[in-house]
Short mmCIF file of C-alpha atoms in Angstrom, two decimals:
data_model
loop_
_atom_site.label_atom_id
_atom_site.label_comp_id
_atom_site.label_asym_id
_atom_site.label_seq_id
_atom_site.Cartn_x
_atom_site.Cartn_y
_atom_site.Cartn_z
CA MET M 101 139.09 -31.06 51.56
CA LYS M 102 139.30 -29.63 55.07
CA GLU M 103 136.88 -26.84 54.18
CA THR M 104 134.52 -29.36 52.64
CA LYS M 105 134.55 -31.47 55.80
CA LYS M 106 133.89 -28.40 57.91
CA GLU M 107 130.99 -27.40 55.70
CA ASN M 108 129.55 -30.90 55.95
CA ARG M 109 129.86 -30.82 59.73
CA VAL M 110 128.06 -27.48 59.84
CA LYS M 111 125.28 -28.80 57.61
CA ASN M 112 124.93 -31.95 59.69
CA ARG M 113 124.81 -29.89 62.88
CA GLU M 114 122.13 -27.63 61.41
CA GLY M 115 120.16 -30.64 60.23
CA LYS M 116 120.06 -32.00 63.77
CA GLN M 117 118.59 -28.78 65.19
CA PRO M 118 114.79 -29.10 65.52
CA LEU M 119 114.02 -25.58 64.30
CA SER M 120 116.24 -25.98 61.29
CA TRP M 121 114.66 -29.34 60.53
CA PHE M 122 111.12 -27.94 60.81
CA SER M 123 112.07 -24.98 58.65
CA GLY M 124 113.44 -27.33 56.02
CA LEU M 125 110.12 -29.18 55.95
CA LEU M 126 107.87 -26.12 55.97
CA PHE M 127 109.57 -24.41 53.05
CA SER M 128 110.70 -27.44 51.08
CA GLU M 129 110.22 -27.56 47.32
CA ASP M 130 108.83 -31.07 47.82
CA VAL M 131 105.09 -30.73 48.44
CA TYR M 132 105.01 -33.90 50.56
CA LYS M 133 107.71 -32.57 52.87
CA ARG M 134 105.72 -29.35 53.18
CA ILE M 135 102.69 -31.39 54.23
CA GLY M 136 104.80 -33.19 56.82
CA GLY M 137 106.03 -29.87 58.18
CA TYR M 138 102.53 -28.40 58.35
CA LEU M 139 101.14 -31.46 60.12
CA CYS M 140 104.00 -31.83 62.61
CA CYS M 141 103.98 -28.16 63.60
CA GLY M 142 100.20 -27.98 63.43
CA LEU M 143 99.64 -30.91 65.78
CA LEU M 144 102.01 -29.43 68.35
CA ILE M 145 100.24 -26.06 68.17
CA PHE M 146 96.81 -27.72 68.31
CA LEU M 147 97.70 -29.74 71.41
CA LEU M 148 99.13 -26.69 73.14
CA SER M 149 96.09 -24.50 72.38
CA TRP M 150 93.74 -27.36 73.34
CA ALA M 151 95.48 -27.80 76.70
CA ILE M 152 95.37 -24.07 77.47
CA ALA M 153 91.68 -23.88 76.50
CA TYR M 154 90.76 -27.04 78.39
CA PHE M 155 92.36 -25.99 81.66
CA PHE M 156 92.04 -22.21 81.64
CA MET M 157 89.09 -21.14 79.46
CA GLY M 158 85.34 -21.35 79.96
CA GLU M 159 83.17 -23.87 78.17
CA GLY M 160 81.57 -22.88 74.87
CA VAL M 161 83.46 -19.61 74.32
CA LEU M 162 83.51 -20.05 70.52
CA LYS M 163 79.96 -21.26 70.01
CA ASN M 164 77.94 -19.49 67.30
CA THR M 165 81.05 -18.56 65.32
CA LEU M 166 81.99 -19.57 61.78
CA LEU M 167 84.38 -22.12 63.28
CA VAL M 168 81.34 -24.20 64.23
CA ASP M 169 78.51 -22.59 62.23
CA LYS M 170 78.26 -22.59 58.45
CA VAL M 171 77.99 -19.82 55.86
CA PHE M 172 75.07 -21.56 54.14
CA GLY M 173 73.56 -22.99 57.31
CA ILE M 174 72.78 -26.63 58.04
CA LYS M 175 69.02 -26.64 57.54
CA GLY M 176 67.68 -29.66 55.72
CA SER M 177 64.17 -30.50 54.59
CA SER M 178 61.34 -32.35 56.30
CA ASN M 179 59.61 -33.03 52.97
CA ILE M 180 62.22 -35.13 51.17
CA GLY M 181 60.86 -38.43 52.47
CA ALA M 182 57.24 -37.54 51.74
CA TRP M 183 58.11 -36.44 48.19
CA TRP M 184 59.79 -39.75 47.40
CA LYS M 185 57.03 -41.69 49.16
CA THR M 186 54.46 -40.37 46.67
CA ARG M 187 56.64 -41.66 43.83
CA LEU M 188 58.00 -44.94 45.18
CA GLY M 189 55.26 -45.95 47.59
CA GLU M 190 55.36 -46.84 51.27
CA ASN M 191 58.24 -49.27 50.75
CA PHE M 192 60.68 -49.97 47.96
CA LYS M 193 63.25 -52.63 47.24
CA ILE M 194 66.88 -52.56 46.20
CA PHE M 195 67.72 -56.08 45.08
CA LYS M 196 66.50 -58.24 47.98
CA TRP M 197 66.46 -55.50 50.63
CA GLU M 198 63.28 -53.61 51.42
CA PHE M 199 63.27 -50.11 52.90
CA LYS M 200 60.72 -47.66 54.23
CA THR M 201 60.78 -44.91 51.65
CA GLU M 202 60.05 -41.94 53.89
CA ASP M 203 62.50 -42.90 56.64
CA LEU M 204 65.33 -43.67 54.24
CA PHE M 205 65.06 -40.49 52.20
CA ASN M 206 64.44 -38.28 55.22
CA THR M 207 67.74 -39.51 56.63
CA TRP M 208 70.03 -39.91 53.64
CA GLY M 209 68.45 -37.19 51.55
CA ASN M 210 69.14 -34.69 54.31
CA ILE M 211 72.64 -36.05 54.84
CA LEU M 212 73.43 -35.42 51.17
CA LEU M 213 71.82 -31.97 51.25
CA VAL M 214 73.74 -30.91 54.36
CA THR M 215 76.93 -32.43 52.92
CA VAL M 216 76.64 -30.10 49.92
CA LYS M 217 76.10 -27.09 52.20
CA ASN M 218 79.06 -28.06 54.38
CA PHE M 219 81.31 -28.53 51.37
CA LEU M 220 80.29 -25.18 49.88
CA HIS M 221 81.08 -23.55 53.23
CA HIS M 222 84.58 -25.03 53.26
CA ALA M 223 85.03 -24.19 49.57
CA VAL M 224 84.34 -20.50 50.28
CA ILE M 225 86.77 -20.55 53.22
CA ALA M 226 89.43 -22.26 51.10
CA LEU M 227 88.92 -19.86 48.19
CA ILE M 228 89.32 -16.74 50.34
CA PHE M 229 91.69 -17.73 53.12
CA ILE M 230 93.85 -20.29 51.32
CA PHE M 231 93.93 -19.82 47.55
CA PHE M 232 93.56 -16.03 47.62
CA LEU M 233 95.95 -15.46 50.53
CA ASN M 234 98.52 -17.79 48.97
CA ARG M 235 98.79 -15.31 46.11
CA PHE M 236 100.82 -13.22 48.57
CA LYS M 237 104.09 -14.23 50.20
CA ILE M 238 106.17 -12.59 52.93
CA GLY M 239 109.67 -13.99 52.95
CA GLN M 240 109.16 -17.73 52.65
CA PHE M 241 105.68 -17.64 54.19
CA PRO M 242 102.62 -17.76 51.92
CA LEU M 243 99.90 -15.81 53.72
CA GLY M 244 97.62 -18.84 53.67
CA LEU M 245 100.02 -20.44 56.13
CA PHE M 246 99.30 -17.67 58.65
CA TYR M 247 95.60 -18.44 58.31
CA TYR M 248 96.34 -22.14 58.89
CA LEU M 249 98.23 -21.24 62.06
CA LEU M 250 95.32 -19.13 63.31
CA TYR M 251 92.79 -21.80 62.33
CA THR M 252 94.79 -24.45 64.18
CA ILE M 253 94.90 -22.37 67.36
CA LEU M 254 91.19 -21.55 67.21
CA THR M 255 90.28 -25.17 66.48
CA GLY M 256 92.24 -26.23 69.55
CA ILE M 257 90.21 -23.71 71.57
CA VAL M 258 86.93 -24.96 70.05
CA VAL M 259 87.72 -28.53 71.07
CA GLY M 260 89.22 -27.61 74.43
CA THR M 261 86.18 -25.56 75.43
CA ASN M 262 83.61 -27.91 73.85
CA SER M 263 82.26 -25.19 71.58
CA TYR M 264 80.77 -27.70 69.15
CA SER M 265 76.99 -27.64 68.90
CA TYR M 266 76.92 -31.44 69.21
CA PRO M 267 76.93 -33.20 72.58
CA PRO M 268 80.45 -34.45 73.36
CA GLN M 269 81.02 -38.18 73.59
CA GLY M 270 80.35 -39.25 77.16
CA PHE M 271 78.88 -35.77 77.77
CA THR M 272 82.20 -34.46 79.06
CA VAL M 273 84.38 -31.66 77.75
CA LEU M 274 87.11 -34.20 77.06
CA GLY M 275 84.67 -36.05 74.83
CA ALA M 276 84.80 -33.15 72.36
CA LEU M 277 88.12 -34.63 71.22
CA VAL M 278 86.21 -37.64 69.88
CA THR M 279 83.87 -35.30 68.01
CA PHE M 280 86.90 -33.54 66.56
CA LEU M 281 88.36 -36.85 65.41
CA ARG M 282 85.12 -37.72 63.61
CA PHE M 283 85.25 -34.78 61.20
CA GLY M 284 87.21 -31.76 62.48
CA LEU M 285 90.56 -33.49 62.12
CA TRP M 286 89.85 -34.19 58.45
CA VAL M 287 88.83 -30.59 57.77
CA TRP M 288 92.07 -29.42 59.36
CA PHE M 289 94.04 -32.00 57.38
CA SER M 290 92.30 -30.97 54.14
CA TYR M 291 93.19 -27.33 54.68
CA GLY M 292 96.81 -28.36 55.18
CA LEU M 293 96.82 -30.24 51.87
CA LEU M 294 95.26 -27.31 50.03
CA ILE M 295 97.77 -24.84 51.48
CA ALA M 296 100.71 -27.12 50.68
CA SER M 297 99.55 -27.63 47.09
CA SER M 298 99.07 -23.89 46.48
CA ALA M 299 102.07 -22.56 48.42
CA ASN M 300 103.80 -21.46 45.21
CA TRP M 301 100.82 -19.62 43.70
CA THR M 302 102.54 -16.33 44.48
CA TRP M 303 101.44 -13.12 42.75
CA LEU M 304 102.95 -10.50 45.08
CA LYS M 305 105.88 -11.07 47.40
CA THR M 306 108.08 -9.11 49.77
CA SER M 307 111.13 -10.04 51.79
CA SER M 308 109.73 -9.22 55.26
CA PHE M 309 106.96 -7.49 57.18
CA ARG M 310 109.05 -4.33 57.31
CA ASP M 311 109.61 -4.25 53.57
CA ASN M 312 106.87 -2.30 51.80
CA SER M 313 108.18 -2.98 48.32
CA TRP M 314 106.00 -5.75 46.93
CA GLN M 315 107.22 -7.41 43.77
CA LYS M 316 104.98 -8.98 41.17
CA SER M 317 105.48 -12.59 40.24
CA GLY M 318 103.21 -13.18 37.28
CA ARG M 319 99.64 -11.98 36.77
CA PHE M 320 96.90 -12.24 39.38
CA TRP M 321 94.30 -13.81 37.09
CA SER M 322 96.68 -16.25 35.44
CA TRP M 323 96.07 -19.90 36.27
CA PRO M 324 98.81 -21.05 38.68
CA VAL M 325 101.22 -23.70 37.46
CA LEU M 326 100.76 -27.01 39.24
CA HIS M 327 103.31 -29.79 39.14
CA ALA M 328 102.15 -33.40 39.11
CA ASP M 329 102.58 -33.92 42.87
CA GLU M 330 100.86 -30.64 43.67
CA LYS M 331 97.90 -31.60 41.48
CA GLU M 332 97.54 -34.86 43.37
CA VAL M 333 97.69 -33.11 46.74
CA LEU M 334 95.14 -30.51 45.60
CA VAL M 335 92.71 -33.22 44.44
CA PHE M 336 93.16 -35.22 47.65
CA GLY M 337 92.64 -32.07 49.70
CA LEU M 338 89.29 -31.46 48.01
CA LEU M 339 88.30 -35.12 48.39
CA PHE M 340 89.13 -35.13 52.11
CA LEU M 341 87.12 -31.92 52.43
CA LEU M 342 84.15 -33.65 50.82
CA VAL M 343 84.50 -36.69 53.10
CA SER M 344 84.74 -34.51 56.21
CA SER M 345 81.65 -32.58 55.06
CA PHE M 346 79.78 -35.88 54.78
CA ALA M 347 80.98 -37.02 58.21
CA GLU M 348 79.76 -33.81 59.85
CA ALA M 349 76.47 -33.98 57.95
CA ARG M 350 75.82 -37.40 59.47
CA LEU M 351 76.29 -35.93 62.96
CA ILE M 352 74.01 -32.99 62.15
CA VAL M 353 71.21 -35.26 60.91
CA PHE M 354 71.74 -37.79 63.70
CA TYR M 355 71.16 -35.09 66.33
CA GLY M 356 68.28 -33.60 64.33
CA GLN M 357 69.89 -30.18 64.02
CA HIS M 358 69.00 -29.96 60.33
CA LEU M 359 65.36 -29.44 61.28
CA PHE M 360 65.89 -26.20 63.25
#
């Protein structure tokens, strides 16, 4: 009984230590606890990197990088409205509301087109840097988690240095935080969900960086096993990615950047 009480005291003491608590979340078997760990640690790292970038780095240092640009570009079409105008006429009605055909389709047609391009961009990033890297694990760390750490730091620098191509709210560097909240936060959150849901998709693993003996855990091309909770998180991650792609597309079209 005495030994049991001592063990309980040790466990309780470890549970109260912040690092031990974070570690328990990050590497939990419960996917929702993993998400909590990623978000808690990620927000702290983001705020720290944002503060360093805001106070000590020059403005726009990460412009024209894939953190703000897109693999498939953001170019829309100036002919969508005219094409629909020839088919629907100058104006058209939906129930009792009447719209100008060319204006409506030039706006929303381009928003949908750019949304698809944005989503495909994020899908490529997720496929390579999340799903592929999560096939490898070092100790308890899936490699996709290292990418998430790097992405969080770089995103903090993007926001802190106002490296977005859109004008910041209020035209101040601090206003870039508002831009980040409009879509960047949801991209970051989506990546966290996708990493948490695929953290156990391990194909090769090793005990540490110093250990060169990689052990196979299943076949590379086999479809990873997903538990019910992990399936839900994966689906929600993709849905949030789609929503964030739409939110950014609205900004792109609003500022007319899809025409350049």
